[in-house]
Coordinates of C-alpha atoms in Angstrom, one line a residue:
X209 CA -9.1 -62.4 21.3
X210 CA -8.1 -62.9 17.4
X211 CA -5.3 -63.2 16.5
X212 CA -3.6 -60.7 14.9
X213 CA -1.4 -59.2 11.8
X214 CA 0.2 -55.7 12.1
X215 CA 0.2 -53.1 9.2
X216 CA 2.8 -50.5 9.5
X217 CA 1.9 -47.3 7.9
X218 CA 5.1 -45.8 6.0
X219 CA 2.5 -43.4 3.9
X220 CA 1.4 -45.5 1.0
X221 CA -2.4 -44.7 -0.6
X222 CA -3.1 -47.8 -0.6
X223 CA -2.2 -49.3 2.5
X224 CA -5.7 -49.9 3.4
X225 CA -5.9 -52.5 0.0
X226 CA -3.3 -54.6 2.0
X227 CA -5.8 -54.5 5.4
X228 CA -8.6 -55.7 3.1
X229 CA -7.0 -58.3 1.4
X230 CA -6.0 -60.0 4.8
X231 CA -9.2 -59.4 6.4
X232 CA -10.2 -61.4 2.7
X233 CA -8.4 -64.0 4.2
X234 CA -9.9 -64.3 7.2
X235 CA -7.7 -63.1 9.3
X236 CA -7.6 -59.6 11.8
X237 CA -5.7 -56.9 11.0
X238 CA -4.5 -53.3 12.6
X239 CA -2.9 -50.5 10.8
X240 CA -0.3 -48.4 12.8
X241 CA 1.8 -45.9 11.7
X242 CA 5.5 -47.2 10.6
X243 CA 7.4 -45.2 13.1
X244 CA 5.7 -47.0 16.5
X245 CA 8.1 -47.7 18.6
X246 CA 9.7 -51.1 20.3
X247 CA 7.4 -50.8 23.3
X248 CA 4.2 -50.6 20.9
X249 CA 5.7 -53.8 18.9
X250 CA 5.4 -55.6 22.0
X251 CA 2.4 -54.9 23.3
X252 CA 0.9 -56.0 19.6
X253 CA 3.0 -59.7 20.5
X254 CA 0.7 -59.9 24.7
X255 CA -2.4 -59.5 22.1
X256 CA -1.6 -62.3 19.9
X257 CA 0.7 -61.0 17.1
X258 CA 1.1 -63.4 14.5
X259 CA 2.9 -61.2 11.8
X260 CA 3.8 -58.0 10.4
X261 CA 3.6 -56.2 6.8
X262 CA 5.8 -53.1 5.9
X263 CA 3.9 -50.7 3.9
X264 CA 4.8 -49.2 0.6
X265 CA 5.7 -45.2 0.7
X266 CA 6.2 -42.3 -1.0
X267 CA 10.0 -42.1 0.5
X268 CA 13.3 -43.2 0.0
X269 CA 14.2 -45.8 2.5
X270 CA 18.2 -44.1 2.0
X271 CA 17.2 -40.8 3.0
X272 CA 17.9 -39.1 6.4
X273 CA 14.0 -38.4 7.3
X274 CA 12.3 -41.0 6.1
X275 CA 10.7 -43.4 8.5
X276 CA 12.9 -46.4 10.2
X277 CA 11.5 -49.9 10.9
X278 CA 11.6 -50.2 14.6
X279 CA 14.0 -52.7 16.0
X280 CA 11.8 -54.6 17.6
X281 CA 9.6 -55.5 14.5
X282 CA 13.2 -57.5 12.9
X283 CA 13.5 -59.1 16.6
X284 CA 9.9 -60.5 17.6
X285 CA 10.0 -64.0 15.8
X286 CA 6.8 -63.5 14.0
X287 CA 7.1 -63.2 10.0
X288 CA 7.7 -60.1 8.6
X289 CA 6.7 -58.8 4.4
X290 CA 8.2 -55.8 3.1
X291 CA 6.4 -54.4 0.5
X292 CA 8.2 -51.8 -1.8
X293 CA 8.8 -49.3 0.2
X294 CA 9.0 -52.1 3.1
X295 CA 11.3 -54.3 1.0
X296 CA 13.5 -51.1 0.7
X297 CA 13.3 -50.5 4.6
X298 CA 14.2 -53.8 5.6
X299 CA 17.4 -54.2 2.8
X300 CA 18.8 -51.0 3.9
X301 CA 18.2 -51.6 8.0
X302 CA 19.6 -55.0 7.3
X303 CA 22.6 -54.7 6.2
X304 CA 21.7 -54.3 2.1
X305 CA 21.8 -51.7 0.0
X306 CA 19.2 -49.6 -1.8
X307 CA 19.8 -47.0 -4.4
X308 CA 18.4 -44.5 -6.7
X309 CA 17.5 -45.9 -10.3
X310 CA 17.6 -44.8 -13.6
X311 CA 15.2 -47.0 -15.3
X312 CA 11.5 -46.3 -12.6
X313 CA 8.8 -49.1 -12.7
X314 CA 5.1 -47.4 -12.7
X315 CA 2.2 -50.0 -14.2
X316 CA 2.7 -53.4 -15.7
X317 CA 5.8 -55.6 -14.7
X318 CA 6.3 -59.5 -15.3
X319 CA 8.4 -61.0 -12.5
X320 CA 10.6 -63.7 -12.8
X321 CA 10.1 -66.1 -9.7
X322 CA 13.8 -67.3 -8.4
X323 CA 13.8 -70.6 -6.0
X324 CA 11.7 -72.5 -4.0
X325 CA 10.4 -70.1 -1.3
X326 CA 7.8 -70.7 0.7
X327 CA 5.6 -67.1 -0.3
X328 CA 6.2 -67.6 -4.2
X329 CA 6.4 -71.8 -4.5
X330 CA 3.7 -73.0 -7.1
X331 CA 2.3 -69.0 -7.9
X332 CA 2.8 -68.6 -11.6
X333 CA 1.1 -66.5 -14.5
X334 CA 3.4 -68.3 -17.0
X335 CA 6.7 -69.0 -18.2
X336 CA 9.6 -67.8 -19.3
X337 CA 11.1 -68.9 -22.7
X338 CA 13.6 -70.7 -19.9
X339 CA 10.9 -72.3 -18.5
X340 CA 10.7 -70.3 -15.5
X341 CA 7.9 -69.0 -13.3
X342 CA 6.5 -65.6 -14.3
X343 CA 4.3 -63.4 -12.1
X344 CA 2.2 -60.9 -14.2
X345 CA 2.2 -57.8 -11.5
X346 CA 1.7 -53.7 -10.5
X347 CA 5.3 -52.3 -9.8
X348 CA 5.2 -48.6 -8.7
X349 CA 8.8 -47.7 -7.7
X350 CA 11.8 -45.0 -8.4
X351 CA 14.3 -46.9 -6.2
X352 CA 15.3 -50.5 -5.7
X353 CA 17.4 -52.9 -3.7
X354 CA 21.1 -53.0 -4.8
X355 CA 22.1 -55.5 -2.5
X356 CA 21.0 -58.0 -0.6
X357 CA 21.3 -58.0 3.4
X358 CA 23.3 -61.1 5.1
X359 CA 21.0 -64.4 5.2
X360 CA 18.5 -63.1 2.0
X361 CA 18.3 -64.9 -1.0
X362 CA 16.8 -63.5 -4.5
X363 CA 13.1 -64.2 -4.9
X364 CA 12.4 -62.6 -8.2
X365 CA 13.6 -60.3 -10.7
X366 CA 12.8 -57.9 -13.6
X367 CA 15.5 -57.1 -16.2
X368 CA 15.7 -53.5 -14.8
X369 CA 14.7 -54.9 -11.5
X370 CA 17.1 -57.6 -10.8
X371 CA 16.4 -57.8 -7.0
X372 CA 12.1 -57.8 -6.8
X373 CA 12.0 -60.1 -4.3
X374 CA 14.4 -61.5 -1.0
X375 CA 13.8 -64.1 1.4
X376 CA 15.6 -65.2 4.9
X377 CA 13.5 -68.4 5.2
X378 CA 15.4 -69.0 8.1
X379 CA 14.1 -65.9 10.1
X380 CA 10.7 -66.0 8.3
X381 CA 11.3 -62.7 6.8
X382 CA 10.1 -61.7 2.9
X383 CA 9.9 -58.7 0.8
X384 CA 8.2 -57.9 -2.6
X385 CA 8.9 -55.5 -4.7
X386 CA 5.5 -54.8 -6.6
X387 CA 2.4 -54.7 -4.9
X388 CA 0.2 -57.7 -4.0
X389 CA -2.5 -55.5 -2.6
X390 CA -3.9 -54.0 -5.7
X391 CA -5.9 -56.3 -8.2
X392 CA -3.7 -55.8 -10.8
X393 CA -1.0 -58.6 -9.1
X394 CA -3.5 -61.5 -10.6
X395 CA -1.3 -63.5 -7.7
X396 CA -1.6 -61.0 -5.3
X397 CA -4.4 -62.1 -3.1
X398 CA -3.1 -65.6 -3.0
X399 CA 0.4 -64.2 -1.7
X400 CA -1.1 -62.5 0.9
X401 CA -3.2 -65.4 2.0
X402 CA -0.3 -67.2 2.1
X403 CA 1.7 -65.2 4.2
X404 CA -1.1 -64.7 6.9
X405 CA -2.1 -68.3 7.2
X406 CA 0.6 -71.2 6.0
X407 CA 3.7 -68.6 6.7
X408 CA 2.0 -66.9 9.7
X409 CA 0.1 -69.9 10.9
X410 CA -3.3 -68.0 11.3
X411 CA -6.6 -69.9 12.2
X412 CA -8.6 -67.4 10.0
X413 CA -11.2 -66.8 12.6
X414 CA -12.4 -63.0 11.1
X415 CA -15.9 -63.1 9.4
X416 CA -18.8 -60.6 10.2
X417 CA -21.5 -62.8 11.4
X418 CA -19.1 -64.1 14.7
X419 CA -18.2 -60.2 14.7
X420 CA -21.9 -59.1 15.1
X421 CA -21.7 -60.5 19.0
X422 CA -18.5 -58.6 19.5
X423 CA -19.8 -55.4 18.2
X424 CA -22.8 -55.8 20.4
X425 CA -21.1 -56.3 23.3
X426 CA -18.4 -53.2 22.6
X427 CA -21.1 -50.9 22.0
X428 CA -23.0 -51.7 25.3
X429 CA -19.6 -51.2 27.1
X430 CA -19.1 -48.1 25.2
X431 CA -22.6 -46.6 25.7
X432 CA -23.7 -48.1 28.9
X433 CA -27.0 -46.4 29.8
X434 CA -26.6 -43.6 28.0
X435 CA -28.8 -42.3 24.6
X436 CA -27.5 -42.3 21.2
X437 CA -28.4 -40.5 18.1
X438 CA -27.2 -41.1 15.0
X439 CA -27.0 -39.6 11.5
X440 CA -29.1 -41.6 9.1
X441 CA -28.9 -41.2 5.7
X442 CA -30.4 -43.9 3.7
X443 CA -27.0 -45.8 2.4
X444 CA -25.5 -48.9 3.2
X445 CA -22.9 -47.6 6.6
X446 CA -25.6 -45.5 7.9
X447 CA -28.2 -48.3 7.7
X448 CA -26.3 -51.1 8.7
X449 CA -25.0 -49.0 11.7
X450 CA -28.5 -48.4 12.7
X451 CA -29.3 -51.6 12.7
X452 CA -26.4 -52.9 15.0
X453 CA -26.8 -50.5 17.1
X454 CA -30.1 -50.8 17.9
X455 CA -29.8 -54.5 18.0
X456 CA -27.5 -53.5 20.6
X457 CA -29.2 -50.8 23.0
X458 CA -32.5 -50.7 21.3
X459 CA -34.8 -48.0 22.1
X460 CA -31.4 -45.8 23.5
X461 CA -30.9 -45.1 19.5
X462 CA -32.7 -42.3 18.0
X463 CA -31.9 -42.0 14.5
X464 CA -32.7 -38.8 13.1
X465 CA -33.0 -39.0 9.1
X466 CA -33.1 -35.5 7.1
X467 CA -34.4 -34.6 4.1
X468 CA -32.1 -31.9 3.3
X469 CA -33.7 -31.8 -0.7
X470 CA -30.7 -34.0 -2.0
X471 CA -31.6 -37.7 -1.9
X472 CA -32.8 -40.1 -4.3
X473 CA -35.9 -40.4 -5.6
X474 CA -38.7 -42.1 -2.4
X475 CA -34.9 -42.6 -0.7
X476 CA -37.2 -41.2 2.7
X477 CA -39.9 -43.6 2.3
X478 CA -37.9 -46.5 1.3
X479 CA -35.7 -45.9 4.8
X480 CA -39.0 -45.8 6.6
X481 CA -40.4 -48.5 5.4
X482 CA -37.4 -51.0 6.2
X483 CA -35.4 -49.6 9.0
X484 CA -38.8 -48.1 11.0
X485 CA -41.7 -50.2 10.1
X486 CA -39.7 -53.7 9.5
X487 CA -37.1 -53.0 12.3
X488 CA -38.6 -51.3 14.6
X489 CA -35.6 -48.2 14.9
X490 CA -36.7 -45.2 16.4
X491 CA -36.8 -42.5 13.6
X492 CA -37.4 -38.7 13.8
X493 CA -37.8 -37.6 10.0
X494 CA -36.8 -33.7 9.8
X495 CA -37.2 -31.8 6.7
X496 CA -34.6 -29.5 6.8
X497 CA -34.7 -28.2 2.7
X498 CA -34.9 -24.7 3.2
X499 CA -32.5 -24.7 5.7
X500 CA -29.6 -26.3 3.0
X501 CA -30.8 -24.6 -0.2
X502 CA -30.1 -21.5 1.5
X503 CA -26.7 -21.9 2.8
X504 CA -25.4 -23.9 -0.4
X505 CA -26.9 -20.6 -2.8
X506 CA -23.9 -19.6 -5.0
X507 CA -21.7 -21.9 -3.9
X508 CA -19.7 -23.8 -6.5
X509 CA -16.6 -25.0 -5.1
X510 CA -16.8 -28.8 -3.9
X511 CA -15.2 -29.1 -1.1
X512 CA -16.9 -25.9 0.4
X513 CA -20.2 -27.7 -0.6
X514 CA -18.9 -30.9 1.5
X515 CA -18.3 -28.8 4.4
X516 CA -21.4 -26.9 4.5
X517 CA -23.4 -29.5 4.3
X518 CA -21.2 -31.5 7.4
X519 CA -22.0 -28.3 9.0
X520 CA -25.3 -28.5 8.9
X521 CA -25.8 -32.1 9.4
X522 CA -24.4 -31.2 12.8
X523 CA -26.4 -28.3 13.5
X524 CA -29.4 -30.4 12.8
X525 CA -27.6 -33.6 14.7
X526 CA -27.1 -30.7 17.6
X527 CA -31.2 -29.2 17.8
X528 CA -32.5 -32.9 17.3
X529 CA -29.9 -34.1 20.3
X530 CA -30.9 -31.2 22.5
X531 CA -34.2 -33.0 22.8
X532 CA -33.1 -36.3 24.4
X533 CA -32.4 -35.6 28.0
X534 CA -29.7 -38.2 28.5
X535 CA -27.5 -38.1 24.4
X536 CA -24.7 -38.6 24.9
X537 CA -23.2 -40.0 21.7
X538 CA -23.8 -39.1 17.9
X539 CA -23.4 -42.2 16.2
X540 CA -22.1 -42.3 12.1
X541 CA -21.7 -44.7 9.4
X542 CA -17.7 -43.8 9.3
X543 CA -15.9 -47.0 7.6
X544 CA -12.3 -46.9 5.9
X545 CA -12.4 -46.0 2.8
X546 CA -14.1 -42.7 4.3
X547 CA -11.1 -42.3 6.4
X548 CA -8.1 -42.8 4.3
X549 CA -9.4 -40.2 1.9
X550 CA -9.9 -37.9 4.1
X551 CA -6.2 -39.1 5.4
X552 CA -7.8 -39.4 8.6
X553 CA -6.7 -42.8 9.4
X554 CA -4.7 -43.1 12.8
X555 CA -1.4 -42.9 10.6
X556 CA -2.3 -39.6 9.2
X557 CA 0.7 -40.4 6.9
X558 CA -1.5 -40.4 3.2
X559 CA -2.3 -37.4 1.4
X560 CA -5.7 -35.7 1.4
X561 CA -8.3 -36.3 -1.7
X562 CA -11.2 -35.1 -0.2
X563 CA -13.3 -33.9 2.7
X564 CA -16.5 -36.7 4.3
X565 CA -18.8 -35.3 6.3
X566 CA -18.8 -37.9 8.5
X567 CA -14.6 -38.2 9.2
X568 CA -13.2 -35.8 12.1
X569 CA -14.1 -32.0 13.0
X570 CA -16.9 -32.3 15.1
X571 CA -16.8 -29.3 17.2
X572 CA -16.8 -29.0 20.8
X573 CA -20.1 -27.4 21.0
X574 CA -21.5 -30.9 19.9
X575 CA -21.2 -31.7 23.5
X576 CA -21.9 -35.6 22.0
X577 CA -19.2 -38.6 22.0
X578 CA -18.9 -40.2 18.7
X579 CA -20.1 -43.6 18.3
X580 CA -18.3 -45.5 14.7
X581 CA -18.8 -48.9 14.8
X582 CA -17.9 -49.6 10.8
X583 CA -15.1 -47.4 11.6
X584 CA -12.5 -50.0 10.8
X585 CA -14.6 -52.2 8.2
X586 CA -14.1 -52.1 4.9
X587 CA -17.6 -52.1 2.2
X588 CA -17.8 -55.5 1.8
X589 CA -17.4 -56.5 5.5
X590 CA -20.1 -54.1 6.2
X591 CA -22.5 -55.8 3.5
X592 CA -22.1 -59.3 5.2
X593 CA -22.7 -57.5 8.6
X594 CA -25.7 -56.2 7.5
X595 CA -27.3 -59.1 5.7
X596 CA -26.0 -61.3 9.4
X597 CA -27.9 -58.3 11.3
X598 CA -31.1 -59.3 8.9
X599 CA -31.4 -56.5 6.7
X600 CA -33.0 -57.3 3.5
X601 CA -30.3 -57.8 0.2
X602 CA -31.5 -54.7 -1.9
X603 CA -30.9 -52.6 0.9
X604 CA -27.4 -53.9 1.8
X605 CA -26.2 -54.0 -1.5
X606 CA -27.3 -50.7 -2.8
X607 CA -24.6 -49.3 -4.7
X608 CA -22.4 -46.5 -2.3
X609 CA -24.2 -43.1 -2.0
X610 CA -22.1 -40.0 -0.5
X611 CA -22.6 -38.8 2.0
X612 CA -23.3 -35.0 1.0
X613 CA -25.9 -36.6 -1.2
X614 CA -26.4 -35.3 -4.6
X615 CA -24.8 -32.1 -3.5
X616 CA -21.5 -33.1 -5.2
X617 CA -23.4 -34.7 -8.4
X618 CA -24.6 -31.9 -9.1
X619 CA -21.7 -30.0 -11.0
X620 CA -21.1 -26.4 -9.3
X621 CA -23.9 -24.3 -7.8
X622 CA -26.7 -26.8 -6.2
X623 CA -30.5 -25.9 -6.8
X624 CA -33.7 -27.1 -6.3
X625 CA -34.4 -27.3 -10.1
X626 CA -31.5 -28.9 -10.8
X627 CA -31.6 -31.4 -8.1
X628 CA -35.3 -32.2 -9.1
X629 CA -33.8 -32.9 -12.5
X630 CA -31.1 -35.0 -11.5
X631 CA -33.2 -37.1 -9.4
X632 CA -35.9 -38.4 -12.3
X633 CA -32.5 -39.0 -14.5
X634 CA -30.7 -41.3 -11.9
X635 CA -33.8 -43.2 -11.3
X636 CA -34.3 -44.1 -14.8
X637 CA -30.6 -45.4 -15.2
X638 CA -30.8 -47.3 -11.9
X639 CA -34.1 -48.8 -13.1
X640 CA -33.1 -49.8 -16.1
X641 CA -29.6 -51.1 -15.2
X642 CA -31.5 -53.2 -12.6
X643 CA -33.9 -54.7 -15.6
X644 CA -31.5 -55.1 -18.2
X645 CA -29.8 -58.9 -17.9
X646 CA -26.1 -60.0 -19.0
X647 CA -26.9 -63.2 -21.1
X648 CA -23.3 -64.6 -19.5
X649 CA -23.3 -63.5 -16.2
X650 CA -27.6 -63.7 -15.7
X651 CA -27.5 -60.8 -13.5
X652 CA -28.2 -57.7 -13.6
X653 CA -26.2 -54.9 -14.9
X654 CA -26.6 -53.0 -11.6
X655 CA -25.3 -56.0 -10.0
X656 CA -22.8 -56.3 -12.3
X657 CA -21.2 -52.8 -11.3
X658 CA -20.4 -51.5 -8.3
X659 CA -21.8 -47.9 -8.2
X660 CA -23.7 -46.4 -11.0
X661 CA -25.7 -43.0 -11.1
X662 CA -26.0 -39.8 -13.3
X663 CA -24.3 -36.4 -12.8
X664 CA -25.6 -32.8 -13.5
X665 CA -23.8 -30.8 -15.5
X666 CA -24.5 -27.3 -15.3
X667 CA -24.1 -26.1 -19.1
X668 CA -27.0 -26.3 -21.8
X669 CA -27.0 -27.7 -25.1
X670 CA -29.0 -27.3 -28.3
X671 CA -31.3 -29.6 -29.4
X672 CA -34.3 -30.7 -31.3
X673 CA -37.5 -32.2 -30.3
X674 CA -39.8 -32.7 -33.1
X675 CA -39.9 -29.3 -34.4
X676 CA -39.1 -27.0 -32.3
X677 CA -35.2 -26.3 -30.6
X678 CA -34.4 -27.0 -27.1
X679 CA -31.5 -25.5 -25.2
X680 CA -31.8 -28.2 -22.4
X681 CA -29.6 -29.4 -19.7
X682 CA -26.8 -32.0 -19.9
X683 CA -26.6 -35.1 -17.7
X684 CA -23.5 -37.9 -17.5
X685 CA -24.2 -41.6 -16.7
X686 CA -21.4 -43.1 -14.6
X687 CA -20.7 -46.6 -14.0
X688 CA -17.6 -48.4 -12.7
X689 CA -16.8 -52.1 -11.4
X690 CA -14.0 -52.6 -8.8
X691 CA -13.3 -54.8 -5.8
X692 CA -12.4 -52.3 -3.5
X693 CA -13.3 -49.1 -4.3
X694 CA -10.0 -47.8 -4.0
X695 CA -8.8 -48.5 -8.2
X696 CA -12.0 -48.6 -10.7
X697 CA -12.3 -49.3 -13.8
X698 CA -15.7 -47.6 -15.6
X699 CA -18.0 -50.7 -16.9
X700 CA -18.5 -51.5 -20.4
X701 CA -22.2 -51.3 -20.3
X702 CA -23.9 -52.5 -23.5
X703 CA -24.7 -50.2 -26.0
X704 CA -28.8 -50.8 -26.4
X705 CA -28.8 -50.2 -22.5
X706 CA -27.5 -46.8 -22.8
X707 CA -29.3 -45.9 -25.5
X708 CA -33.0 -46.8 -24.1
X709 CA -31.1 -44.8 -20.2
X710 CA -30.8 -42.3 -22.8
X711 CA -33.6 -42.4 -24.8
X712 CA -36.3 -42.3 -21.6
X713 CA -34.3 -39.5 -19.7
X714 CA -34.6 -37.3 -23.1
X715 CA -37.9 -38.3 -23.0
X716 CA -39.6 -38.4 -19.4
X717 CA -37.5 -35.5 -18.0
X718 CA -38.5 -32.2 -19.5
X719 CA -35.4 -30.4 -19.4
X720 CA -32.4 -32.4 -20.0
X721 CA -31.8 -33.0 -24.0
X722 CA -28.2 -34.3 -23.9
X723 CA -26.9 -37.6 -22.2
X724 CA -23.5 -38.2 -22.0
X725 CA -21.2 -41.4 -20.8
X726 CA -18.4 -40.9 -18.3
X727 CA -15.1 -43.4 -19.7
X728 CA -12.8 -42.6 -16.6
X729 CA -11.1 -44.9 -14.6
X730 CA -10.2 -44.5 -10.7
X731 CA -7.2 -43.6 -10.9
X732 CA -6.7 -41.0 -12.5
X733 CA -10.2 -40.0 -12.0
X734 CA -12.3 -40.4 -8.4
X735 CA -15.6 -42.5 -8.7
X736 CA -17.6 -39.4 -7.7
X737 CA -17.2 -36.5 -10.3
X738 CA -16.9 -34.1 -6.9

């Protein structure tokens, strides 16, 4: 059994960044919602609690509704962090105070560190004019902590801040109030680590390749005897959860993988040739083109795109499964990020985004238990699972491909023309992102960024080729670098690289004149355009 550090859920979008971070760390983590109750708390100690973290929220820790620490989380001897929200939580249901203010902290902050504590001792950015330590960090806050609660000691301060951070060294108990999770607290992955292993006193024992055995041997207790068929689409989850899977049960996993007119370009041979022919899965190809064309005809909106092509995924999923005497499981490449945007995480405190495919609302007629064993892994974790299952390193680390395909990056109504289109363009700029080096770095630029591809945009544009006018099609190139796909920043690719992308799309794909470059950052912008 690992051991353990307990997330409490108050409703924060990021909550997950603080899950990744520790798992960075080495160390397991759970997230719960933030209203469990006592009996849940000590449960989580039998299994080998070693600490807690109070999530940021959306609430006011003062108001009547909002979510209460539970007792038992201030009386179980393990550490506990507040962050915002859960620095709030644990001032006012600790005897503190925490108010309203009139001067809110959104973006940049520079904290002043106060003391000696053991979370903030040695962590600096730089100094004060007074010489003391300064932490450069991400503050997102309307209220703050007025007073502190009997036994806490100020950690740090802002001038419109003055209580940012509180210790009780004595009952191991600290609270923050900027955000550590998010990269844009440069100190913010060393705090963490520092809580869960010098404060909390974990081993860190979490990495994927020991996690591979453990995975086997749930899936075989899950399964048993039974068939499984499972929804391959050609990306990263999908793949690597073929791949444990059948490293698992073997020939009890069908993988059914289907053309439905919207992957990349050779995406069905390439799957072929690693996961069949290399591997040795059991793959039943079905071209099923016809079949979405005609139910996605005239339809603009995204999100009814998404669901209709979930929908008929399933039906597909549901004729192919009908086949095997003895499925009894559909199988998906589900894993976090897919499930807090959907806010279908077991807190189902966040706010919806948007609609996957793969994350809840299977219907009953299914008649098939789902099988997600990335569920609760996070990208990277399932990269280093799929390069300790054997996979090769181009397939593993293949830049994140939805799930509805190029459905949703291609701008309103989907058709065959333009998806044809869309398909020669993107595998221009992935082939020349892959050939063009950084002198600095000596990697690629497609290494260097974290997804990259090129978007359909369904309005036409004059141009001129040689002689003659064109009234062509319009494509965007987007590219972004980020650590955890839940912030992005778009990636400052070199000028003579997008203009040879641009140059050879114009060029080698008769009907696109006009190549734009997406400058968006996640937030306020999603990665995908849809």
């Amino acid at each position: 059994m690992h051991q353990r550090i307990l997330i409490l859920d108050f409703g924060s979008q990021v909550t997950q960044l603080i899950a990744r971070r520790v798992r960075e760390a080495g160390v397991f983590c759970e997230i719960h919602p933030g209203d469990v109750d006592d009996n849940f708390i000590k449960e989580q100690l039998s299994l080998g609690l070693k600490g807690i973290i109070l999530s940021g929220s959306h609430s006011s820790a003062y108001d009547e509704g909002s979510m209460k620490v539970t007792d038992a989380v201030f009386l179980s001897n393990v550490p506990v962090l507040g962050i915002c929200y859960g620095m709030q939580a644990m001032a006012n249901q600790l005897g503190g105070s925490v108010s309203w203010s009139d001067h809110r902290e959104f973006g940049y902050a520079e904290v002043q560190v106060h003391g000696h504590t053991a979370l903030l001792n040695t962590l600096e950015d730089g100094r004060t004019k007074d010489g003391y330590p300064l932490l450069k960090v991400w503050m997102s806050h309307g209220d703050k902590v007025t007073e502190l609660p009997p036994g806490f000691k100020l950690m740090a301060s802002t001038p419109s801040c003055p209580i940012a951070g509180m210790a009780d060294e004595e009952r191991r108990f600290y609270a923050v109030q900027f955000h550590p999770e998010v990269t844009h607290t440069v100190q913010g992955k060393a705090l963490l680590s520092r809580f869960v292993l010098d404060i909390c006193g974990c081993d860190g024992d979490w990495n994927m390749p020991d996690y591979v055995s453990e995975a086997i041997e749930h899936i075989r207790e899950q399964v048993g005897n039974d068939e499984v068929i499972l929804g391959l689409s050609g990306g990263v989850d999908s793949s690597v959860a073929a791949a444990l899977i059948h490293k698992a049960i073997g020939d009890q996993l069908t993988c059914v993988f289907v053309d439905h007119g919207l992957l990349r370009l050779n995406e069905g041979d390439q799957v072929m040739e690693v996961l069949h022919k290399n591997l040795g899965v059991k793959i039943i190809r079905v071209n099923a083109v016809d079949q979405f064309m005609k139910h996605l005809e005239g339809v603009s909106d995204p999100e009814q795109k998404r669901k209709i092509i979930g929908r008929e995924f399933v039906e597909v999923f549901q004729e192919e499964a009908g086949k095997l005497v003895n499925a009894k499981w559909l199988a998906q490449g589900t894993i976090y990020p897919d499930v807090i945007e959907s806010a279908g995480a077991k807190t189902g405190k966040a706010v919806a985004i948007k609609s996957h495919h793969n994350v809840g609302g299977l219907p009953e007629t299914l008649n098939l238990q789902l099988l997600e064993p990335l569920r609760e892994l996070f990208k990277d974790e399932v990269r280093e699972l799929g390069i300790a299952l054997g996979l090769p390193h181009h397939m593993v680390y293949r830049h994140p491909f939805p799930g509805p395909g190029l459905g949703v990056r291609i701008l309103g109504e989907v058709k065959q023309e333009y998806a044809d289109l869309l398909r020669k363009a993107d595998a221009i700029f992935i082939e020349e992102l892959r050939n063009y080096m950084d002198p600095e770095t000596g990697k690629s630029w497609y290494d260097l960024t974290s997804q990259a591809f090129a978007v359909f945009l369904p309005v036409k544009s004059v141009g001129v080729m040689g002689d003659g006018r064109t009234y062509d099609y319009v494509v965007a190139l987007r590219a972004v670098q980020t650590s955890d796909f839940m912030t992005a920043d778009w990636a400052h690719l070199p000028y003579p690289l997008l203009a040879k992308v641009s140059s050879r799309i114009i060029n080698e794909v008769r009907g696109i004149n006009r190549v734009t470059y997406d400058v968006s950052s996640k937030p306020p912008a999603t990665i995908e355009w849809e």
